[in-house]
Coordinates of C-alpha atoms and ligand atoms in Angstrom, one line a residue:
X1 CA -148.5 -48.1 25.6
X2 CA -150.5 -50.3 27.9
X3 CA -153.0 -48.7 30.3
X4 CA -155.7 -49.7 32.7
X5 CA -158.7 -47.5 33.6
X6 CA -160.2 -47.7 37.1
X7 CA -162.1 -45.7 39.7
X8 CA -163.0 -45.3 43.3
X9 CA -166.6 -44.0 43.8
X10 CA -166.3 -42.3 40.4
X11 CA -162.9 -40.6 41.0
X12 CA -161.3 -42.1 37.8
X13 CA -157.7 -42.7 36.9
X14 CA -155.6 -43.9 34.0
X15 CA -153.0 -46.4 35.4
X16 CA -149.8 -46.7 33.5
X17 CA -147.6 -49.7 34.3
X18 CA -144.0 -48.5 34.2
X19 CA -142.6 -51.0 36.6
X20 CA -138.9 -50.1 36.1
X21 CA -139.4 -46.3 35.8
X22 CA -138.5 -45.9 32.1
X23 CA -141.3 -43.6 31.0
X24 CA -141.0 -39.9 30.7
X25 CA -144.2 -38.7 32.2
X26 CA -144.5 -35.0 31.2
X27 CA -147.3 -32.7 32.4
X28 CA -148.5 -32.3 28.8
X29 CA -148.7 -36.1 28.3
X30 CA -150.6 -36.5 31.5
X31 CA -153.1 -33.8 30.5
X32 CA -153.5 -35.4 27.0
X33 CA -154.2 -38.8 28.5
X34 CA -156.8 -37.3 30.9
X35 CA -158.6 -35.3 28.1
X36 CA -162.1 -36.7 28.1
X37 CA -162.6 -36.1 24.3
X38 CA -159.2 -36.5 22.8
X39 CA -157.6 -38.9 25.2
X40 CA -158.7 -41.7 27.6
X41 CA -160.2 -39.4 30.2
X42 CA -159.6 -39.3 33.9
X43 CA -159.2 -37.2 37.0
X44 CA -155.6 -38.2 37.2
X45 CA -152.8 -40.5 36.0
X46 CA -151.2 -43.1 38.2
X47 CA -147.8 -44.5 37.3
X48 CA -147.3 -48.0 38.7
X49 CA -143.5 -48.1 39.4
X50 CA -141.2 -49.9 41.8
X51 CA -140.1 -47.6 44.6
X52 CA -136.5 -48.5 44.0
X53 CA -136.8 -47.3 40.4
X54 CA -138.3 -43.8 41.2
X55 CA -136.1 -41.0 42.5
X56 CA -138.8 -39.7 44.8
X57 CA -139.5 -43.1 46.4
X58 CA -136.2 -45.0 46.4
X59 CA -135.8 -44.2 50.2
X60 CA -139.1 -46.2 50.8
X61 CA -138.0 -49.3 48.9
X62 CA -137.2 -51.3 52.0
X63 CA -140.7 -50.7 53.4
X64 CA -142.9 -50.7 50.2
X65 CA -142.1 -52.4 46.9
X66 CA -144.5 -50.1 44.9
X67 CA -144.8 -46.4 44.5
X68 CA -148.1 -44.7 43.6
X69 CA -146.8 -41.8 41.3
X70 CA -149.9 -39.6 41.2
X71 CA -150.6 -36.8 38.7
X72 CA -153.6 -34.6 38.6
X73 CA -155.4 -34.2 35.2
X74 CA -153.7 -30.8 34.5
X75 CA -150.3 -32.5 34.8
X76 CA -149.5 -31.3 38.3
X77 CA -148.1 -33.7 40.8
X78 CA -149.9 -34.4 44.2
X79 CA -148.6 -35.8 47.4
X80 CA -151.5 -38.2 47.9
X81 CA -154.7 -39.5 46.5
X82 CA -156.9 -41.6 48.8
X83 CA -159.1 -43.1 46.0
X84 CA -156.0 -43.5 43.7
X85 CA -154.2 -45.4 46.4
X86 CA -157.1 -47.9 46.8
X87 CA -157.4 -48.3 43.0
X88 CA -153.6 -48.7 42.8
X89 CA -153.8 -51.6 45.2
X90 CA -156.6 -53.2 43.2
X91 CA -154.3 -53.0 40.1
X92 CA -151.4 -54.6 42.0
X93 CA -153.6 -57.5 43.1
X94 CA -155.3 -58.0 39.8
X95 CA -152.0 -58.2 38.0
X96 CA -150.3 -60.5 40.5
X97 CA -147.7 -57.8 41.4
X98 CA -148.3 -58.0 45.2
X99 CA -149.9 -60.1 47.9
X100 CA -151.1 -58.5 51.1
X101 CA -149.3 -59.8 54.2
X102 CA -150.9 -60.3 57.7
X103 CA -150.4 -56.6 58.4
X104 CA -151.7 -55.5 55.0
X105 CA -150.0 -54.2 51.9
X106 CA -147.8 -51.1 52.2
X107 CA -147.6 -48.6 49.3
X108 CA -145.2 -45.7 49.0
X109 CA -146.7 -42.3 48.2
X110 CA -145.3 -38.8 48.2
X111 CA -146.9 -38.5 51.7
X112 CA -145.0 -41.5 53.0
X113 CA -145.7 -45.2 53.2
X114 CA -149.3 -46.1 53.8
X115 CA -150.8 -49.5 54.7
X116 CA -153.8 -50.8 52.9
X117 CA -156.2 -53.7 53.7
X118 CA -158.3 -55.6 51.2
X119 CA -161.6 -57.2 52.0
X120 CA -163.6 -58.3 48.9
X121 CA -164.9 -55.2 47.1
X122 CA -163.7 -52.8 49.8
X123 CA -160.1 -51.5 50.0
X124 CA -159.2 -49.6 53.1
X125 CA -156.2 -47.4 53.7
X126 CA -154.6 -46.2 56.9
X127 CA -154.1 -42.6 56.0
X128 CA -151.8 -39.8 57.0
X129 CA -153.5 -38.5 60.2
X130 CA -155.8 -35.7 59.5
X131 CA -154.6 -32.4 61.0
X132 CA -157.1 -29.5 61.4
X133 CA -154.9 -26.4 61.7
X134 CA -156.5 -23.1 60.7
X135 CA -159.7 -21.2 59.9
X136 CA -160.2 -19.8 56.4
X137 CA -162.9 -19.2 53.8
X138 CA -163.9 -20.2 50.3
X139 CA -165.7 -17.9 47.9
X140 CA -167.9 -18.9 45.0
X141 CA -169.3 -15.8 43.2
X142 CA -171.2 -13.8 45.9
X143 CA -171.1 -16.6 48.4
X144 CA -168.3 -16.8 51.0
X145 CA -168.3 -19.9 53.2
X146 CA -166.2 -20.2 56.4
X147 CA -164.1 -23.3 56.6
X148 CA -161.1 -25.0 58.2
X149 CA -157.8 -26.0 56.7
X150 CA -157.0 -29.7 57.1
X151 CA -153.8 -31.5 56.1
X152 CA -154.2 -35.2 55.2
X153 CA -150.9 -35.5 53.4
X154 CA -152.3 -33.0 50.8
X155 CA -154.1 -29.7 51.5
X156 CA -157.8 -29.3 52.0
X157 CA -160.3 -26.6 53.0
X158 CA -163.5 -28.0 54.5
X159 CA -166.5 -25.7 54.4
X160 CA -169.7 -26.5 56.1
X161 CA -172.9 -25.1 54.5
X162 CA -175.4 -23.2 56.7
X163 CA -178.2 -20.7 56.4
X164 CA -180.2 -22.8 53.9
X165 CA -177.4 -23.0 51.3
X166 CA -177.7 -26.4 49.5
X167 CA -174.9 -28.5 48.2
X168 CA -176.8 -29.0 45.0
X169 CA -177.0 -25.3 44.3
X170 CA -173.2 -24.7 44.2
X171 CA -171.5 -23.9 41.0
X172 CA -168.2 -25.7 41.1
X173 CA -167.4 -25.3 37.4
X174 CA -164.7 -22.9 38.5
X175 CA -162.3 -23.1 41.4
X176 CA -163.6 -21.5 44.6
X177 CA -161.4 -18.6 45.6
X178 CA -159.1 -19.3 48.6
X179 CA -156.4 -17.6 50.7
X180 CA -153.3 -18.1 48.7
X181 CA -151.1 -17.2 51.7
X182 CA -152.5 -20.0 53.7
X183 CA -152.4 -22.5 50.8
X184 CA -149.3 -21.4 48.7
X185 CA -149.4 -24.7 46.8
X186 CA -153.2 -24.5 46.1
X187 CA -155.9 -26.5 47.9
X188 CA -158.7 -29.0 47.4
X189 CA -162.0 -27.5 48.6
X190 CA -164.8 -29.6 50.1
X191 CA -168.3 -28.3 50.8
X192 CA -170.3 -30.3 53.3
X193 CA -173.9 -30.7 54.6
X194 CA -175.1 -33.0 57.3
X195 CA -177.3 -35.9 56.4
X196 CA -179.8 -38.2 58.1
X197 CA -178.3 -40.9 60.4
X198 CA -177.3 -44.3 58.9
X199 CA -177.2 -47.6 60.7
X200 CA -173.9 -48.6 62.2
X201 CA -172.0 -45.4 61.7
X202 CA -171.7 -42.5 64.1
X203 CA -172.2 -39.6 61.6
X204 CA -173.4 -39.0 58.1
X205 CA -172.5 -36.1 55.8
X206 CA -172.6 -35.3 52.1
X207 CA -169.9 -33.4 50.3
X208 CA -168.9 -32.0 46.9
X209 CA -165.3 -31.3 46.0
X210 CA -163.3 -29.0 43.7
X211 CA -159.9 -30.7 43.4
X212 CA -156.7 -28.8 42.9
X213 CA -155.5 -29.7 39.4
X214 CA -158.6 -31.6 38.3
X215 CA -161.8 -29.5 38.9
X216 CA -165.0 -30.9 40.4
X217 CA -164.7 -34.7 40.7
X218 CA -167.2 -37.3 41.7
X219 CA -165.2 -38.2 44.8
X220 CA -162.0 -37.4 46.7
X221 CA -160.6 -39.8 49.3
X222 CA -158.3 -37.5 51.1
X223 CA -161.1 -34.9 51.0
X224 CA -163.5 -37.3 52.6
X225 CA -160.9 -38.0 55.3
X226 CA -160.6 -34.2 55.9
X227 CA -164.4 -33.9 56.0
X228 CA -164.8 -36.8 58.4
X229 CA -162.2 -35.4 60.7
X230 CA -164.0 -32.1 60.9
X231 CA -167.4 -33.8 61.4
X232 CA -166.0 -35.9 64.3
X233 CA -164.3 -32.8 65.8
X234 CA -167.5 -30.8 65.6
X235 CA -169.5 -33.6 67.2
X236 CA -167.0 -33.8 70.0
X237 CA -166.1 -37.4 69.2
X238 CA -162.4 -38.4 69.8
X239 CA -163.0 -41.6 67.8
X240 CA -165.8 -42.8 65.5
X241 CA -167.0 -43.5 62.0
X242 CA -168.5 -41.2 59.4
X243 CA -170.3 -42.1 56.2
X244 CA -169.2 -39.5 53.6
X245 CA -171.5 -39.4 50.6
X246 CA -169.9 -38.1 47.5
X247 CA -171.4 -37.7 44.0
X248 CA -170.0 -41.1 43.1
X249 CA -171.1 -43.1 46.1
X250 CA -170.1 -43.6 49.7
X251 CA -166.8 -43.6 51.5
X252 CA -166.4 -44.4 55.2
X253 CA -163.9 -42.6 57.4
X254 CA -163.0 -44.1 60.7
X255 CA -160.9 -42.6 63.5
X256 CA -160.2 -45.7 65.7
X257 CA -159.4 -46.0 69.4
X258 CA -155.7 -46.5 68.5
X259 CA -155.7 -43.0 66.9
X260 CA -155.5 -44.3 63.4
X261 CA -157.4 -42.8 60.5
X262 CA -158.9 -45.1 57.9
X263 CA -160.6 -44.5 54.5
X264 CA -162.7 -47.4 53.1
X265 CA -164.6 -47.8 49.9
X266 CA -164.8 -49.7 46.6
X267 CA -162.0 -49.7 44.0
X268 CA -162.8 -51.0 40.6
X269 CA -160.8 -51.7 37.4
X270 CA -163.0 -51.3 34.3
X271 CA -160.7 -51.6 31.2
X272 CA -157.3 -52.6 30.0
X273 CA -156.1 -51.2 26.7
X274 CA -153.4 -49.8 24.5
X275 CA -153.0 -46.1 23.7
X276 CA -150.9 -44.5 20.9
X277 CA -148.9 -41.6 22.5
X278 CA -148.3 -40.1 19.1
X279 CA -152.1 -39.8 18.5
X280 CA -152.6 -37.7 21.7
X281 CA -152.5 -33.9 21.2
Ligands
LIG1 N1 -158.8 -37.5 44.3 C1 -157.8 -37.6 45.2 C2 -156.9 -36.4 45.5 C3 -156.0 -36.2 44.3 C4 -155.0 -35.1 44.5 C5 -155.6 -33.7 44.7 N2 -156.3 -33.2 43.6 C6 -154.4 -32.8 45.1 O1 -153.9 -32.0 44.2 O2 -154.1 -32.7 46.3 C7 -158.2 -38.4 46.5 O3 -159.0 -39.4 46.3 O4 -157.7 -38.2 47.6

């Protein structure tokens, strides 16, 4: 079975070309591929499939030829992955499967059709608008941090750190506890601290994330969007740009004057190969 390995700011994925939707992608197989010792290793698996050939995306086929079929490393399915979407587009371009038009390149996701724009090393995506909708908390051991629920196509809980608590001190080896009634399908949890100003951008923050279905990752694009939305809201800015530093680099979130939400950053393919499914346990 052919695969490609890629990442966006260290959020890494195994891409499986299955252009006509013939592969049976079970949760166990996804988890085995993502195993960092016995498999290829990754935060998730992305099946590259024609929208028309996938039951969850056939309705989008008129708008977007390709469907990003995203799976977390534990085999669960997610609605959206911001870094995955940008890496997916890099894959389509590198393999001659798509050419961006004047209005960009649309891609179908479980959160709808999203338009992407390519500019050299940077791939930007016009994201599902971030919706801040409730207060909540996340708990790590004895530490409970207030936060806000944000929907970016998938669920997030954005928790700002205060009272001298440092991002570097958090233990994210286990999932932070959250309100299961507010997040019945689970949640991605971001912890945030403010950072020194950077040239050309309105705000600058640092975050760490514990992803639903994957654990702590080096980066999360939808999480960065959620964090950027809360930072802009807290600063009283109706539009603006936020540098969001993650463990794996920097993403830029922009809420423009048209009301669109953009996520921008690098998207890199690092290897092509062949995996023997029978050898994965
Ligand atoms: N890393 C992704 C998000 C992947 C899905 C997430 N774990 C979920 O279950 O919602 C990103 O870059 O957005």
